[in-house]
């Protein structure tokens, strides 16, 4: 099964100097994040003109201003350059990148990506619930992320330094704890960034992840947009089981019309 991923991994190894560079983690994170945000920014621009786009918007009465886009981009770049980049340089110095020649088996990659997502979901849920239940933590660290009650793609990383570093630490530590192959690590980062952007995109699209995962196991944009609006429910970023166990799971049909 490793042969299925070997051509891809061989191609990636062709860029080994870039992968070993201290600049790679920040460049990779920013490029993937902004690439995933772009389609939703296009939808935001079209939603003011085309009714068929507006019908999928979770809060159709709201719109995304260019000033909010600039503020979100500025804070994202600031956090990456001022805080994340120095830490990645320190990590690069203390733990040089090791690139094995063989690709991981596909089943192992998929299983470890799922486990990383489940771990991150639990860690984020616990962090998030704590920062809502303790007023000082909310005011000091998490309130910045709730600046916008109507979500849009770029609000995914509109966070203060502590929140950015905490969630970044969870995401970076989980592949290391599981001993993941570098390709598995990259795959997890890509999936995690996509799900975070989709969570905040502000649209309930026909192909959204929560429509693909059965039995209501995945919350997605509908649940997270409701969290930004109501603030006292849906604390897990992706899956619904932790909120269901904690009694904090709510969905649109139980709350009636949304108003800002």
mmCIF file of N, CA, C and O in Angstrom, residues 168-256:
data_model
loop_
_atom_site.group_PDB
_atom_site.id
_atom_site.type_symbol
_atom_site.label_atom_id
_atom_site.label_comp_id
_atom_site.label_asym_id
_atom_site.label_seq_id
_atom_site.Cartn_x
_atom_site.Cartn_y
_atom_site.Cartn_z
ATOM 1 N N UNK A 168 -2.056 26.154 17.662
ATOM 2 C CA UNK A 168 -0.938 25.734 16.819
ATOM 3 C C UNK A 168 -0.104 24.658 17.488
ATOM 4 O O UNK A 168 0.364 23.722 16.824
ATOM 5 N N UNK A 169 0.061 24.776 18.806
ATOM 6 C CA UNK A 169 0.802 23.751 19.546
ATOM 7 C C UNK A 169 0.074 22.409 19.505
ATOM 8 O O UNK A 169 0.700 21.362 19.287
ATOM 9 N N UNK A 170 -1.243 22.422 19.698
ATOM 10 C CA UNK A 170 -2.018 21.177 19.613
ATOM 11 C C UNK A 170 -1.829 20.519 18.244
ATOM 12 O O UNK A 170 -1.583 19.317 18.138
ATOM 13 N N UNK A 171 -1.972 21.336 17.199
ATOM 14 C CA UNK A 171 -1.877 20.794 15.841
ATOM 15 C C UNK A 171 -0.484 20.240 15.548
ATOM 16 O O UNK A 171 -0.343 19.205 14.894
ATOM 17 N N UNK A 172 0.544 20.922 16.033
ATOM 18 C CA UNK A 172 1.912 20.481 15.758
ATOM 19 C C UNK A 172 2.308 19.272 16.599
ATOM 20 O O UNK A 172 3.072 18.413 16.144
ATOM 21 N N UNK A 173 1.787 19.187 17.829
ATOM 22 C CA UNK A 173 2.207 18.129 18.747
ATOM 23 C C UNK A 173 1.595 16.773 18.418
ATOM 24 O O UNK A 173 2.245 15.737 18.614
ATOM 25 N N UNK A 174 0.376 16.763 17.918
ATOM 26 C CA UNK A 174 -0.317 15.477 17.719
ATOM 27 C C UNK A 174 0.397 14.550 16.738
ATOM 28 O O UNK A 174 0.558 13.355 17.038
ATOM 29 N N UNK A 175 0.848 15.008 15.567
ATOM 30 C CA UNK A 175 1.602 14.102 14.687
ATOM 31 C C UNK A 175 2.892 13.601 15.327
ATOM 32 O O UNK A 175 3.309 12.467 15.079
ATOM 33 N N UNK A 176 3.528 14.446 16.137
ATOM 34 C CA UNK A 176 4.754 14.011 16.821
ATOM 35 C C UNK A 176 4.447 12.936 17.852
ATOM 36 O O UNK A 176 5.189 11.952 17.985
ATOM 37 N N UNK A 177 3.351 13.104 18.581
ATOM 38 C CA UNK A 177 2.965 12.109 19.590
ATOM 39 C C UNK A 177 2.672 10.756 18.954
ATOM 40 O O UNK A 177 2.961 9.703 19.544
ATOM 41 N N UNK A 178 2.119 10.784 17.750
ATOM 42 C CA UNK A 178 1.761 9.537 17.071
ATOM 43 C C UNK A 178 2.903 8.981 16.228
ATOM 44 O O UNK A 178 2.773 7.898 15.655
ATOM 45 N N UNK A 179 4.009 9.719 16.139
ATOM 46 C CA UNK A 179 5.127 9.275 15.314
ATOM 47 C C UNK A 179 4.788 9.233 13.838
ATOM 48 O O UNK A 179 5.181 8.305 13.123
ATOM 49 N N UNK A 180 4.080 10.234 13.369
ATOM 50 C CA UNK A 180 3.601 10.247 11.979
ATOM 51 C C UNK A 180 4.734 10.479 10.987
ATOM 52 O O UNK A 180 5.704 11.194 11.269
ATOM 53 N N UNK A 181 4.586 9.899 9.820
ATOM 54 C CA UNK A 181 5.455 10.165 8.679
ATOM 55 C C UNK A 181 5.289 11.633 8.272
ATOM 56 O O UNK A 181 4.200 12.202 8.417
ATOM 57 N N UNK A 182 6.347 12.277 7.747
ATOM 58 C CA UNK A 182 6.214 13.677 7.336
ATOM 59 C C UNK A 182 5.079 13.925 6.341
ATOM 60 O O UNK A 182 4.430 14.977 6.385
ATOM 61 N N UNK A 183 4.813 12.969 5.455
ATOM 62 C CA UNK A 183 3.713 13.133 4.508
ATOM 63 C C UNK A 183 2.370 13.105 5.235
ATOM 64 O O UNK A 183 1.452 13.859 4.893
ATOM 65 N N UNK A 184 2.246 12.253 6.247
ATOM 66 C CA UNK A 184 1.028 12.217 7.065
ATOM 67 C C UNK A 184 0.847 13.539 7.804
ATOM 68 O O UNK A 184 -0.260 14.063 7.909
ATOM 69 N N UNK A 185 1.954 14.065 8.300
ATOM 70 C CA UNK A 185 1.921 15.345 9.006
ATOM 71 C C UNK A 185 1.420 16.451 8.087
ATOM 72 O O UNK A 185 0.539 17.251 8.455
ATOM 73 N N UNK A 186 1.952 16.501 6.862
ATOM 74 C CA UNK A 186 1.505 17.507 5.892
ATOM 75 C C UNK A 186 0.029 17.326 5.551
ATOM 76 O O UNK A 186 -0.725 18.305 5.453
ATOM 77 N N UNK A 187 -0.387 16.066 5.381
ATOM 78 C CA UNK A 187 -1.782 15.793 5.057
ATOM 79 C C UNK A 187 -2.701 16.257 6.185
ATOM 80 O O UNK A 187 -3.761 16.857 5.939
ATOM 81 N N UNK A 188 -2.310 15.994 7.424
ATOM 82 C CA UNK A 188 -3.109 16.447 8.561
ATOM 83 C C UNK A 188 -3.208 17.959 8.593
ATOM 84 O O UNK A 188 -4.291 18.524 8.809
ATOM 85 N N UNK A 189 -2.095 18.647 8.387
ATOM 86 C CA UNK A 189 -2.118 20.106 8.404
ATOM 87 C C UNK A 189 -3.059 20.655 7.329
ATOM 88 O O UNK A 189 -3.830 21.589 7.572
ATOM 89 N N UNK A 190 -3.008 20.079 6.131
ATOM 90 C CA UNK A 190 -3.870 20.545 5.042
ATOM 91 C C UNK A 190 -5.344 20.329 5.396
ATOM 92 O O UNK A 190 -6.176 21.236 5.247
ATOM 93 N N UNK A 191 -5.668 19.127 5.873
ATOM 94 C CA UNK A 191 -7.062 18.825 6.224
ATOM 95 C C UNK A 191 -7.524 19.714 7.381
ATOM 96 O O UNK A 191 -8.640 20.252 7.366
ATOM 97 N N UNK A 192 -6.681 19.885 8.372
ATOM 98 C CA UNK A 192 -7.044 20.689 9.538
ATOM 99 C C UNK A 192 -7.289 22.147 9.157
ATOM 100 O O UNK A 192 -8.251 22.775 9.629
ATOM 101 N N UNK A 193 -6.439 22.691 8.308
ATOM 102 C CA UNK A 193 -6.623 24.077 7.866
ATOM 103 C C UNK A 193 -7.903 24.203 7.052
ATOM 104 O O UNK A 193 -8.681 25.148 7.230
ATOM 105 N N UNK A 194 -8.152 23.231 6.157
ATOM 106 C CA UNK A 194 -9.375 23.287 5.355
ATOM 107 C C UNK A 194 -10.618 23.255 6.238
ATOM 108 O O UNK A 194 -11.549 24.052 6.064
ATOM 109 N N UNK A 195 -10.657 22.342 7.207
ATOM 110 C CA UNK A 195 -11.830 22.219 8.065
ATOM 111 C C UNK A 195 -12.038 23.477 8.907
ATOM 112 O O UNK A 195 -13.172 23.891 9.146
ATOM 113 N N UNK A 196 -10.950 24.099 9.344
ATOM 114 C CA UNK A 196 -11.055 25.334 10.111
ATOM 115 C C UNK A 196 -11.626 26.460 9.256
ATOM 116 O O UNK A 196 -12.494 27.214 9.699
ATOM 117 N N UNK A 197 -11.139 26.573 8.026
ATOM 118 C CA UNK A 197 -11.655 27.601 7.119
ATOM 119 C C UNK A 197 -13.122 27.330 6.791
ATOM 120 O O UNK A 197 -13.960 28.248 6.815
ATOM 121 N N UNK A 198 -13.444 26.076 6.503
ATOM 122 C CA UNK A 198 -14.833 25.737 6.177
ATOM 123 C C UNK A 198 -15.750 26.015 7.365
ATOM 124 O O UNK A 198 -16.884 26.478 7.192
ATOM 125 N N UNK A 199 -15.267 25.739 8.584
ATOM 126 C CA UNK A 199 -16.037 26.024 9.792
ATOM 127 C C UNK A 199 -16.456 27.483 9.873
ATOM 128 O O UNK A 199 -17.527 27.806 10.372
ATOM 129 N N UNK A 200 -15.565 28.361 9.417
ATOM 130 C CA UNK A 200 -15.792 29.803 9.538
ATOM 131 C C UNK A 200 -16.285 30.446 8.245
ATOM 132 O O UNK A 200 -16.427 31.670 8.198
ATOM 133 N N UNK A 201 -16.535 29.668 7.210
ATOM 134 C CA UNK A 201 -16.793 30.253 5.888
ATOM 135 C C UNK A 201 -18.094 31.041 5.824
ATOM 136 O O UNK A 201 -18.253 31.926 4.984
ATOM 137 N N UNK A 202 -19.070 30.699 6.689
ATOM 138 C CA UNK A 202 -20.344 31.416 6.682
ATOM 139 C C UNK A 202 -21.349 30.896 5.684
ATOM 140 O O UNK A 202 -22.391 31.525 5.479
ATOM 141 N N UNK A 203 -21.076 29.734 5.072
ATOM 142 C CA UNK A 203 -21.971 29.166 4.057
ATOM 143 C C UNK A 203 -22.303 27.716 4.400
ATOM 144 O O UNK A 203 -21.450 26.973 4.895
ATOM 145 N N UNK A 204 -23.536 27.332 4.106
ATOM 146 C CA UNK A 204 -23.963 25.939 4.238
ATOM 147 C C UNK A 204 -24.128 25.384 2.823
ATOM 148 O O UNK A 204 -25.231 25.356 2.269
ATOM 149 N N UNK A 205 -23.025 24.950 2.249
ATOM 150 C CA UNK A 205 -22.998 24.535 0.848
ATOM 151 C C UNK A 205 -23.405 23.068 0.691
ATOM 152 O O UNK A 205 -23.244 22.281 1.625
ATOM 153 N N UNK A 206 -23.921 22.701 -0.482
ATOM 154 C CA UNK A 206 -24.395 21.313 -0.678
ATOM 155 C C UNK A 206 -23.311 20.261 -0.486
ATOM 156 O O UNK A 206 -23.625 19.118 -0.154
ATOM 157 N N UNK A 207 -22.060 20.612 -0.715
ATOM 158 C CA UNK A 207 -20.956 19.655 -0.592
ATOM 159 C C UNK A 207 -20.169 19.836 0.720
ATOM 160 O O UNK A 207 -19.077 19.305 0.868
ATOM 161 N N UNK A 208 -20.729 20.557 1.672
ATOM 162 C CA UNK A 208 -20.041 20.803 2.938
ATOM 163 C C UNK A 208 -19.769 19.490 3.670
ATOM 164 O O UNK A 208 -20.520 18.518 3.534
ATOM 165 N N UNK A 209 -18.703 19.486 4.469
ATOM 166 C CA UNK A 209 -18.271 18.261 5.146
ATOM 167 C C UNK A 209 -19.365 17.680 6.034
ATOM 168 O O UNK A 209 -19.542 16.463 6.095
ATOM 169 N N UNK A 210 -20.139 18.536 6.703
ATOM 170 C CA UNK A 210 -21.161 18.007 7.611
ATOM 171 C C UNK A 210 -22.265 17.275 6.854
ATOM 172 O O UNK A 210 -22.995 16.474 7.436
ATOM 173 N N UNK A 211 -22.393 17.532 5.551
ATOM 174 C CA UNK A 211 -23.381 16.808 4.733
ATOM 175 C C UNK A 211 -22.827 15.471 4.242
ATOM 176 O O UNK A 211 -23.589 14.604 3.826
ATOM 177 N N UNK A 212 -21.511 15.322 4.269
ATOM 178 C CA UNK A 212 -20.872 14.093 3.804
ATOM 179 C C UNK A 212 -20.693 13.078 4.927
ATOM 180 O O UNK A 212 -20.656 11.869 4.679
ATOM 181 N N UNK A 213 -20.547 13.571 6.166
ATOM 182 C CA UNK A 213 -20.369 12.685 7.319
ATOM 183 C C UNK A 213 -21.748 12.331 7.870
ATOM 184 O O UNK A 213 -22.533 13.228 8.194
ATOM 185 N N UNK A 214 -22.084 11.045 7.979
ATOM 186 C CA UNK A 214 -23.447 10.651 8.375
ATOM 187 C C UNK A 214 -23.714 10.790 9.873
ATOM 188 O O UNK A 214 -22.807 11.025 10.672
ATOM 189 N N UNK A 215 -24.983 10.642 10.233
ATOM 190 C CA UNK A 215 -25.451 10.504 11.619
ATOM 191 C C UNK A 215 -25.220 11.742 12.477
ATOM 192 O O UNK A 215 -25.225 11.664 13.707
ATOM 193 N N UNK A 216 -25.006 12.887 11.833
ATOM 194 C CA UNK A 216 -24.805 14.111 12.604
ATOM 195 C C UNK A 216 -23.549 14.119 13.433
ATOM 196 O O UNK A 216 -23.455 14.832 14.446
ATOM 197 N N UNK A 217 -22.547 13.320 13.022
ATOM 198 C CA UNK A 217 -21.307 13.213 13.805
ATOM 199 C C UNK A 217 -20.401 14.432 13.628
ATOM 200 O O UNK A 217 -19.494 14.642 14.437
ATOM 201 N N UNK A 218 -20.649 15.208 12.573
ATOM 202 C CA UNK A 218 -19.787 16.353 12.267
ATOM 203 C C UNK A 218 -20.643 17.617 12.235
ATOM 204 O O UNK A 218 -21.688 17.654 11.589
ATOM 205 N N UNK A 219 -20.201 18.646 12.935
ATOM 206 C CA UNK A 219 -20.992 19.874 13.039
ATOM 207 C C UNK A 219 -20.831 20.803 11.860
ATOM 208 O O UNK A 219 -21.794 21.200 11.218
ATOM 209 N N UNK A 220 -19.583 21.185 11.580
ATOM 210 C CA UNK A 220 -19.299 22.018 10.424
ATOM 211 C C UNK A 220 -19.706 23.467 10.580
ATOM 212 O O UNK A 220 -19.898 23.978 11.691
ATOM 213 N N UNK A 221 -19.858 24.131 9.432
ATOM 214 C CA UNK A 221 -20.081 25.580 9.405
ATOM 215 C C UNK A 221 -21.372 25.976 10.120
ATOM 216 O O UNK A 221 -21.423 27.007 10.792
ATOM 217 N N UNK A 222 -22.434 25.184 9.969
ATOM 218 C CA UNK A 222 -23.711 25.519 10.617
ATOM 219 C C UNK A 222 -23.556 25.604 12.135
ATOM 220 O O UNK A 222 -24.040 26.550 12.769
ATOM 221 N N UNK A 223 -22.868 24.630 12.704
ATOM 222 C CA UNK A 223 -22.709 24.611 14.157
ATOM 223 C C UNK A 223 -21.763 25.709 14.631
ATOM 224 O O UNK A 223 -22.028 26.358 15.648
ATOM 225 N N UNK A 224 -20.674 25.917 13.916
ATOM 226 C CA UNK A 224 -19.707 26.900 14.399
ATOM 227 C C UNK A 224 -20.200 28.330 14.193
ATOM 228 O O UNK A 224 -19.918 29.211 15.008
ATOM 229 N N UNK A 225 -20.936 28.571 13.126
ATOM 230 C CA UNK A 225 -21.520 29.896 12.933
ATOM 231 C C UNK A 225 -22.492 30.199 14.066
ATOM 232 O O UNK A 225 -22.551 31.329 14.576
ATOM 233 N N UNK A 226 -23.238 29.183 14.495
ATOM 234 C CA UNK A 226 -24.168 29.353 15.611
ATOM 235 C C UNK A 226 -23.416 29.656 16.908
ATOM 236 O O UNK A 226 -23.885 30.440 17.747
ATOM 237 N N UNK A 227 -22.246 29.054 17.072
ATOM 238 C CA UNK A 227 -21.433 29.349 18.254
ATOM 239 C C UNK A 227 -21.020 30.819 18.269
ATOM 240 O O UNK A 227 -21.092 31.485 19.306
ATOM 241 N N UNK A 228 -20.586 31.345 17.122
ATOM 242 C CA UNK A 228 -20.188 32.754 17.070
ATOM 243 C C UNK A 228 -21.373 33.674 17.318
ATOM 244 O O UNK A 228 -21.204 34.775 17.850
ATOM 245 N N UNK A 229 -22.552 33.216 16.947
ATOM 246 C CA UNK A 229 -23.749 34.040 17.111
ATOM 247 C C UNK A 229 -24.281 33.991 18.531
ATOM 248 O O UNK A 229 -24.636 35.009 19.121
ATOM 249 N N UNK A 230 -24.339 32.794 19.113
ATOM 250 C CA UNK A 230 -24.948 32.615 20.435
ATOM 251 C C UNK A 230 -23.921 32.498 21.561
ATOM 252 O O UNK A 230 -24.241 32.768 22.722
ATOM 253 N N UNK A 231 -22.725 31.991 21.266
ATOM 254 C CA UNK A 231 -21.563 31.968 22.165
ATOM 255 C C UNK A 231 -21.632 30.943 23.302
ATOM 256 O O UNK A 231 -20.624 30.705 23.946
ATOM 257 N N UNK A 232 -22.773 30.314 23.559
ATOM 258 C CA UNK A 232 -22.890 29.400 24.693
ATOM 259 C C UNK A 232 -23.118 27.954 24.266
ATOM 260 O O UNK A 232 -23.584 27.132 25.054
ATOM 261 N N UNK A 233 -22.789 27.621 23.032
ATOM 262 C CA UNK A 233 -23.024 26.270 22.533
ATOM 263 C C UNK A 233 -21.960 25.919 21.492
ATOM 264 O O UNK A 233 -21.224 26.789 21.027
ATOM 265 N N UNK A 234 -21.881 24.622 21.160
ATOM 266 C CA UNK A 234 -21.046 24.149 20.048
ATOM 267 C C UNK A 234 -19.582 24.583 20.184
ATOM 268 O O UNK A 234 -19.055 25.322 19.361
ATOM 269 N N UNK A 235 -18.939 24.076 21.222
ATOM 270 C CA UNK A 235 -17.559 24.482 21.491
ATOM 271 C C UNK A 235 -16.518 23.657 20.732
ATOM 272 O O UNK A 235 -15.397 24.118 20.544
ATOM 273 N N UNK A 236 -16.860 22.443 20.335
ATOM 274 C CA UNK A 236 -15.910 21.627 19.573
ATOM 275 C C UNK A 236 -15.810 22.172 18.145
ATOM 276 O O UNK A 236 -16.816 22.556 17.555
ATOM 277 N N UNK A 237 -14.616 22.206 17.574
ATOM 278 C CA UNK A 237 -14.474 22.788 16.246
ATOM 279 C C UNK A 237 -15.073 21.945 15.129
ATOM 280 O O UNK A 237 -15.570 22.495 14.141
ATOM 281 N N UNK A 238 -15.024 20.621 15.257
ATOM 282 C CA UNK A 238 -15.413 19.769 14.137
ATOM 283 C C UNK A 238 -16.531 18.789 14.481
ATOM 284 O O UNK A 238 -17.656 18.932 14.005
ATOM 285 N N UNK A 239 -16.227 17.814 15.310
ATOM 286 C CA UNK A 239 -17.178 16.740 15.585
ATOM 287 C C UNK A 239 -18.163 17.156 16.685
ATOM 288 O O UNK A 239 -17.931 18.133 17.398
ATOM 289 N N UNK A 240 -19.243 16.414 16.812
ATOM 290 C CA UNK A 240 -20.317 16.817 17.723
ATOM 291 C C UNK A 240 -20.349 16.033 19.033
ATOM 292 O O UNK A 240 -21.102 16.384 19.930
ATOM 293 N N UNK A 241 -19.546 14.960 19.161
ATOM 294 C CA UNK A 241 -19.727 14.074 20.316
ATOM 295 C C UNK A 241 -19.379 14.745 21.642
ATOM 296 O O UNK A 241 -20.042 14.482 22.652
ATOM 297 N N UNK A 242 -18.365 15.611 21.675
ATOM 298 C CA UNK A 242 -18.002 16.231 22.951
ATOM 299 C C UNK A 242 -19.075 17.216 23.399
ATOM 300 O O UNK A 242 -19.412 17.273 24.598
ATOM 301 N N UNK A 243 -19.627 17.988 22.480
ATOM 302 C CA UNK A 243 -20.720 18.897 22.846
ATOM 303 C C UNK A 243 -21.962 18.117 23.255
ATOM 304 O O UNK A 243 -22.695 18.528 24.167
ATOM 305 N N UNK A 244 -22.199 16.991 22.593
ATOM 306 C CA UNK A 244 -23.361 16.169 22.968
ATOM 307 C C UNK A 244 -23.189 15.639 24.398
ATOM 308 O O UNK A 244 -24.129 15.668 25.204
ATOM 309 N N UNK A 245 -21.996 15.173 24.730
ATOM 310 C CA UNK A 245 -21.742 14.668 26.077
ATOM 311 C C UNK A 245 -21.811 15.779 27.132
ATOM 312 O O UNK A 245 -22.251 15.547 28.261
ATOM 313 N N UNK A 246 -21.366 16.983 26.758
ATOM 314 C CA UNK A 246 -21.352 18.104 27.706
ATOM 315 C C UNK A 246 -22.687 18.836 27.780
ATOM 316 O O UNK A 246 -22.856 19.739 28.610
ATOM 317 N N UNK A 247 -23.618 18.468 26.914
ATOM 318 C CA UNK A 247 -24.913 19.143 26.901
ATOM 319 C C UNK A 247 -24.868 20.525 26.285
ATOM 320 O O UNK A 247 -25.742 21.365 26.539
ATOM 321 N N UNK A 248 -23.859 20.785 25.450
ATOM 322 C CA UNK A 248 -23.709 22.110 24.830
ATOM 323 C C UNK A 248 -23.963 22.087 23.329
ATOM 324 O O UNK A 248 -23.678 23.062 22.638
ATOM 325 N N UNK A 249 -24.495 20.987 22.826
ATOM 326 C CA UNK A 249 -24.761 20.872 21.397
ATOM 327 C C UNK A 249 -26.111 21.494 21.071
ATOM 328 O O UNK A 249 -27.129 21.150 21.671
ATOM 329 N N UNK A 250 -26.108 22.434 20.128
ATOM 330 C CA UNK A 250 -27.350 23.026 19.644
ATOM 331 C C UNK A 250 -27.279 23.138 18.128
ATOM 332 O O UNK A 250 -26.196 23.235 17.545
ATOM 333 N N UNK A 251 -28.435 23.129 17.508
ATOM 334 C CA UNK A 251 -28.505 23.269 16.056
ATOM 335 C C UNK A 251 -29.564 24.281 15.688
ATOM 336 O O UNK A 251 -30.404 24.659 16.508
ATOM 337 N N UNK A 252 -29.538 24.703 14.445
ATOM 338 C CA UNK A 252 -30.395 25.806 14.013
ATOM 339 C C UNK A 252 -31.869 25.528 14.203
ATOM 340 O O UNK A 252 -32.633 26.413 14.584
ATOM 341 N N UNK A 253 -32.298 24.298 13.948
ATOM 342 C CA UNK A 253 -33.725 24.027 13.970
ATOM 343 C C UNK A 253 -34.341 24.185 15.357
ATOM 344 O O UNK A 253 -35.536 24.370 15.490
ATOM 345 N N UNK A 254 -33.485 24.137 16.417
ATOM 346 C CA UNK A 254 -34.014 24.252 17.766
ATOM 347 C C UNK A 254 -34.012 25.700 18.275
ATOM 348 O O UNK A 254 -34.512 25.969 19.336
ATOM 349 N N UNK A 255 -33.412 26.586 17.518
ATOM 350 C CA UNK A 255 -33.263 27.945 18.021
ATOM 351 C C UNK A 255 -34.084 28.970 17.260
ATOM 352 O O UNK A 255 -34.101 30.135 17.609
ATOM 353 N N UNK A 256 -34.745 28.545 16.218
ATOM 354 C CA UNK A 256 -35.554 29.487 15.460
ATOM 355 C C UNK A 256 -34.708 30.384 14.601
ATOM 356 O O UNK A 256 -33.526 30.139 14.359
#
